[in-house]
């Protein structure tokens, strides 16, 4: 199973930016759709963004569209989430995960999670 390690979270003021990284172990990274999810206190984990195997297709939750950008580097086994114009409601623990080819925001994810990275946006 692919091991995932997220990093890059922190405390930022509203309107600021952060870039999250997720490094995957193993040699099968390019076989997976990759995604970022988040979980705020007292809420369910929700999908934020996904990216296809080659990076040619990306998709986003409406709440982050236009502000967040997902990308991947298959040579480095890494997926990124660039977060701009952050809002207090973006505060959450962010997780990356693996998905089947063709996974969407709502389905196809393999329930494989890293430890997460905390993002806190102050108002």
Backbone as JSON, one array per atom type, in Angstrom:
{
  "sequence": "XXXXXXXXXXXXXXXXXXXXXXXXXXXXXXXXXXXXXXXXXXXXXXXXXXXXXXXXXXXXXXXXXXXXXXXXXXXXXXXXXXXXXXXXXXXXXXXXXXXXXXXXXXXXXXXXXXXXXXXXXXX",
  "N": [[0.84, -1.19, 0.0], [0.45, 2.26, -0.73], [2.28, 4.66, 1.01], [1.61, 7.76, 2.54], [2.68, 11.06, 3.06], [1.98, 14.09, 4.33], [2.69, 17.63, 4.21], [3.4, 21.11, 4.98], [1.38, 22.64, 6.05], [0.03, 25.19, 8.28], [-0.24, 28.27, 10.19], [-2.01, 31.0, 9.01], [-2.94, 34.27, 7.91], [-6.19, 35.45, 6.95], [-6.71, 35.67, 3.48], [-4.16, 35.05, 2.83], [-1.62, 32.69, 1.64], [-0.82, 29.22, 1.19], [1.18, 26.33, 0.5], [0.66, 23.02, 0.12], [2.19, 19.82, 0.39], [2.46, 16.43, -0.63], [4.02, 13.49, -0.25], [4.49, 10.37, -1.73], [5.17, 6.97, -1.08], [6.86, 4.26, -2.78], [6.64, 2.77, -6.13], [4.44, 3.09, -7.66], [3.03, 5.39, -7.92], [2.21, 6.92, -10.16], [0.1, 5.49, -11.13], [-2.19, 6.14, -9.87], [-5.08, 8.15, -9.42], [-4.89, 11.21, -7.68], [-5.79, 12.89, -4.68], [-6.94, 15.65, -2.66], [-8.28, 16.01, 0.52], [-10.21, 17.43, 3.22], [-10.78, 17.99, 6.72], [-12.7, 19.56, 8.98], [-13.09, 20.6, 12.42], [-15.63, 18.76, 14.01], [-16.91, 18.23, 11.67], [-17.61, 16.31, 8.67], [-15.16, 14.54, 6.7], [-14.19, 16.04, 3.66], [-14.02, 16.13, 0.1], [-11.64, 18.03, -1.67], [-10.03, 18.54, -3.93], [-9.0, 16.98, -7.01], [-6.78, 15.07, -9.12], [-5.85, 13.78, -12.24], [-4.13, 10.8, -13.49], [-1.98, 11.57, -15.15], [-1.99, 14.22, -14.74], [-3.4, 15.78, -16.44], [-6.04, 16.36, -16.11], [-7.94, 18.15, -13.83], [-9.94, 18.79, -10.91], [-12.3, 20.44, -8.76], [-13.77, 21.19, -5.57], [-16.65, 23.25, -5.24], [-16.34, 25.17, -3.31], [-13.68, 25.88, -3.24], [-12.88, 26.43, -5.75], [-11.08, 28.26, -8.15], [-9.45, 29.35, -6.26], [-7.77, 27.41, -5.17], [-5.18, 25.2, -6.35], [-4.41, 22.14, -7.69], [-1.67, 19.98, -8.28], [0.77, 17.73, -9.71], [3.79, 15.82, -9.51], [5.06, 13.32, -11.07], [7.55, 12.18, -11.28], [8.68, 12.8, -8.9], [7.03, 11.63, -7.13], [5.0, 13.15, -5.89], [2.29, 15.15, -4.83], [0.7, 18.29, -4.98], [-0.91, 21.06, -3.31], [-1.78, 24.15, -3.97], [-2.81, 26.88, -2.22], [-4.6, 29.74, -2.3], [-5.79, 33.03, -1.39], [-6.91, 32.47, 1.14], [-9.46, 31.56, 3.47], [-11.13, 31.89, 6.67], [-12.88, 29.73, 6.89], [-11.58, 27.73, 5.57], [-10.04, 26.47, 7.37], [-8.8, 23.5, 8.64], [-7.84, 20.02, 8.95], [-5.79, 18.8, 6.47], [-5.68, 16.25, 4.09], [-4.0, 14.0, 1.89], [-4.79, 11.58, -0.63], [-5.13, 8.41, -2.32], [-6.6, 7.38, -5.41], [-8.77, 5.53, -7.64], [-8.21, 5.24, -11.22], [-10.02, 7.73, -12.88], [-11.46, 8.51, -10.68], [-13.79, 10.58, -8.93], [-14.86, 13.63, -7.28], [-16.66, 12.55, -5.54], [-16.47, 9.77, -5.49], [-14.54, 6.7, -5.77], [-12.23, 6.74, -4.3], [-9.55, 5.39, -2.31], [-9.44, 5.06, 0.42], [-7.04, 5.5, 1.74], [-4.91, 7.04, 3.77], [-2.78, 9.75, 4.79], [-1.1, 11.24, 7.64], [-2.04, 13.75, 7.79], [-2.13, 17.38, 7.59], [-2.23, 20.33, 9.42], [-4.13, 23.17, 8.73], [-4.62, 26.45, 9.52], [-6.57, 29.28, 9.42], [-6.62, 32.56, 10.21], [-8.85, 35.22, 11.09]],
  "CA": [[0.0, 0.0, 0.0], [1.19, 3.5, -0.81], [2.34, 5.47, 2.23], [1.48, 9.16, 2.18], [3.14, 12.0, 4.09], [1.63, 15.47, 3.99], [3.41, 18.7, 4.9], [3.18, 22.44, 4.44], [0.34, 23.37, 6.74], [0.47, 26.2, 9.22], [-1.15, 29.35, 10.55], [-1.92, 32.09, 8.05], [-4.05, 35.21, 7.99], [-7.13, 35.44, 5.83], [-6.16, 36.28, 2.28], [-2.83, 34.53, 2.6], [-1.42, 31.5, 0.82], [0.0, 28.09, 1.64], [1.3, 25.24, -0.48], [0.77, 21.72, 0.74], [2.85, 18.76, -0.37], [2.21, 15.06, -0.19], [4.97, 12.57, -0.87], [4.04, 8.99, -1.68], [6.21, 5.95, -1.2], [6.61, 3.24, -3.79], [6.87, 3.06, -7.54], [3.16, 3.01, -8.37], [2.35, 6.67, -7.76], [1.59, 7.39, -11.4], [-1.07, 4.66, -11.45], [-3.31, 6.57, -9.06], [-5.6, 9.5, -9.25], [-4.54, 11.74, -6.36], [-6.76, 13.88, -4.22], [-6.83, 16.3, -1.36], [-9.49, 16.12, 1.32], [-10.02, 18.18, 4.46], [-11.76, 17.73, 7.78], [-12.77, 20.6, 10.01], [-13.63, 20.07, 13.69], [-17.06, 18.53, 14.06], [-17.48, 18.02, 10.34], [-17.14, 15.15, 7.94], [-14.09, 14.77, 5.75], [-14.75, 16.37, 2.37], [-13.07, 16.22, -1.0], [-11.31, 19.4, -2.05], [-9.52, 18.59, -5.3], [-8.46, 15.74, -7.53], [-5.96, 15.21, -10.31], [-5.75, 12.51, -12.95], [-2.85, 10.1, -13.44], [-0.92, 12.35, -15.82], [-2.14, 15.63, -14.4], [-4.07, 16.51, -17.52], [-7.39, 16.7, -15.69], [-8.07, 18.51, -12.43], [-11.3, 19.18, -10.56], [-12.31, 21.09, -7.47], [-15.02, 21.5, -4.9], [-17.08, 24.61, -5.54], [-15.9, 26.08, -2.24], [-12.28, 26.26, -3.41], [-12.62, 26.66, -7.16], [-10.54, 29.59, -8.41], [-8.5, 29.73, -5.21], [-6.83, 26.3, -4.95], [-4.68, 24.53, -7.54], [-3.76, 20.86, -7.44], [-0.71, 19.58, -9.31], [1.54, 16.54, -9.32], [5.08, 15.55, -10.15], [5.17, 11.86, -10.99], [8.96, 11.83, -11.1], [9.0, 12.99, -7.49], [5.97, 10.98, -6.33], [4.48, 14.2, -5.04], [1.13, 15.94, -5.24], [0.7, 19.57, -4.3], [-2.13, 21.86, -3.28], [-1.53, 25.57, -3.79], [-4.01, 27.49, -1.68], [-4.53, 31.2, -2.29], [-6.98, 33.74, -0.89], [-7.46, 31.6, 2.17], [-10.55, 32.06, 4.31], [-11.22, 31.15, 7.94], [-13.61, 28.47, 6.7], [-10.66, 26.73, 5.04], [-9.35, 25.85, 8.49], [-9.07, 22.06, 8.69], [-6.71, 19.13, 8.68], [-5.79, 18.44, 5.06], [-5.14, 14.92, 3.82], [-4.0, 13.52, 0.51], [-5.21, 10.2, -0.73], [-5.06, 7.8, -3.64], [-7.87, 7.0, -5.99], [-8.77, 4.76, -8.87], [-8.32, 6.07, -12.42], [-11.39, 8.16, -13.08], [-12.12, 8.92, -9.43], [-14.39, 11.91, -8.91], [-14.89, 14.16, -5.92], [-17.6, 11.79, -4.71], [-16.27, 8.33, -5.45], [-13.34, 6.16, -6.39], [-11.06, 6.92, -3.43], [-9.14, 4.1, -1.79], [-9.4, 5.08, 1.88], [-5.63, 5.43, 2.1], [-4.69, 8.4, 4.26], [-1.61, 10.11, 5.57], [-1.4, 11.75, 8.98], [-2.68, 15.04, 7.62], [-1.41, 18.58, 7.97], [-3.19, 21.31, 9.92], [-4.17, 24.52, 8.16], [-5.44, 27.35, 10.33], [-6.66, 30.6, 8.81], [-7.17, 33.5, 11.17], [-9.59, 36.33, 10.47]],
  "C": [[0.88, 1.24, 0.0], [1.13, 4.22, 0.53], [2.37, 6.93, 1.83], [1.9, 10.04, 3.35], [2.87, 13.42, 3.62], [2.49, 16.46, 4.79], [2.99, 20.04, 4.31], [2.09, 23.25, 5.12], [0.92, 24.4, 7.7], [-0.62, 27.19, 9.53], [-0.94, 30.51, 9.59], [-3.12, 33.01, 8.23], [-4.95, 35.07, 6.77], [-6.56, 36.23, 4.66], [-4.77, 35.78, 1.92], [-2.81, 33.26, 1.78], [-0.59, 30.46, 1.55], [0.09, 27.1, 0.49], [1.57, 23.95, 0.27], [1.46, 20.75, -0.2], [2.47, 17.42, 0.22], [3.14, 14.15, -0.98], [4.48, 11.14, -0.66], [5.22, 8.05, -1.83], [5.89, 5.03, -2.36], [6.76, 3.72, -5.21], [5.59, 3.06, -8.36], [2.38, 4.31, -8.33], [1.58, 7.08, -9.01], [0.39, 6.56, -11.83], [-2.33, 5.15, -10.75], [-3.77, 7.98, -9.39], [-5.2, 9.95, -7.84], [-5.54, 12.83, -5.97], [-6.36, 14.5, -2.9], [-8.21, 16.38, -0.74], [-9.18, 17.0, 2.53], [-11.11, 17.82, 5.45], [-11.64, 18.81, 8.84], [-13.36, 20.0, 11.28], [-15.15, 19.93, 13.63], [-17.72, 18.3, 12.72], [-16.92, 16.77, 9.7], [-15.99, 15.53, 7.02], [-14.71, 15.03, 4.37], [-13.65, 16.46, 1.32], [-12.88, 17.67, -1.4], [-10.9, 19.47, -3.52], [-9.01, 17.22, -5.71], [-7.69, 15.99, -8.81], [-5.75, 13.83, -10.93], [-4.3, 12.0, -12.96], [-1.71, 10.93, -14.04], [-0.97, 13.82, -15.46], [-2.9, 16.44, -15.42], [-5.47, 16.98, -17.14], [-7.4, 16.99, -14.19], [-9.51, 18.94, -12.15], [-11.32, 19.59, -9.09], [-13.71, 21.16, -6.89], [-15.37, 22.96, -5.19], [-16.52, 25.61, -4.53], [-14.47, 26.56, -2.42], [-11.93, 26.61, -4.85], [-12.16, 28.1, -7.38], [-9.54, 30.05, -7.39], [-7.41, 28.67, -5.0], [-6.42, 25.71, -6.3], [-3.97, 23.25, -7.14], [-2.82, 20.56, -8.6], [0.04, 18.36, -8.81], [2.83, 16.47, -10.11], [5.33, 14.06, -10.02], [6.62, 11.4, -10.82], [9.38, 11.93, -9.65], [7.98, 12.35, -6.56], [5.28, 11.97, -5.4], [3.26, 14.87, -5.67], [1.1, 17.2, -4.36], [-0.71, 20.17, -4.26], [-1.73, 23.3, -2.96], [-2.83, 26.23, -3.37], [-3.81, 28.99, -1.57], [-5.84, 31.77, -1.76], [-7.68, 32.94, 0.19], [-8.47, 32.32, 3.04], [-10.58, 31.29, 5.62], [-11.94, 29.81, 7.79], [-12.78, 27.4, 6.01], [-9.89, 26.02, 6.14], [-9.78, 24.39, 8.64], [-7.75, 21.31, 8.7], [-6.86, 18.66, 7.23], [-5.06, 17.12, 4.87], [-5.04, 14.72, 2.3], [-4.38, 12.05, 0.52], [-5.08, 9.71, -2.16], [-6.45, 7.4, -4.11], [-7.7, 6.17, -7.24], [-8.7, 5.71, -10.07], [-9.77, 6.45, -12.66], [-12.13, 8.52, -11.81], [-12.66, 10.33, -9.56], [-14.36, 12.44, -7.48], [-15.73, 13.27, -4.99], [-17.31, 10.31, -4.62], [-14.94, 7.93, -6.07], [-12.09, 6.26, -5.53], [-10.82, 5.64, -2.63], [-8.96, 4.07, -0.28], [-7.98, 4.86, 2.4], [-5.18, 6.83, 2.49], [-3.32, 8.56, 4.92], [-2.04, 10.62, 6.93], [-2.08, 13.11, 8.93], [-1.77, 16.19, 8.03], [-2.42, 19.67, 8.3], [-3.02, 22.65, 9.21], [-5.12, 25.35, 9.01], [-5.4, 28.74, 9.73], [-7.34, 31.54, 9.81], [-7.83, 34.67, 10.44], [-9.0, 37.67, 10.84]]
}
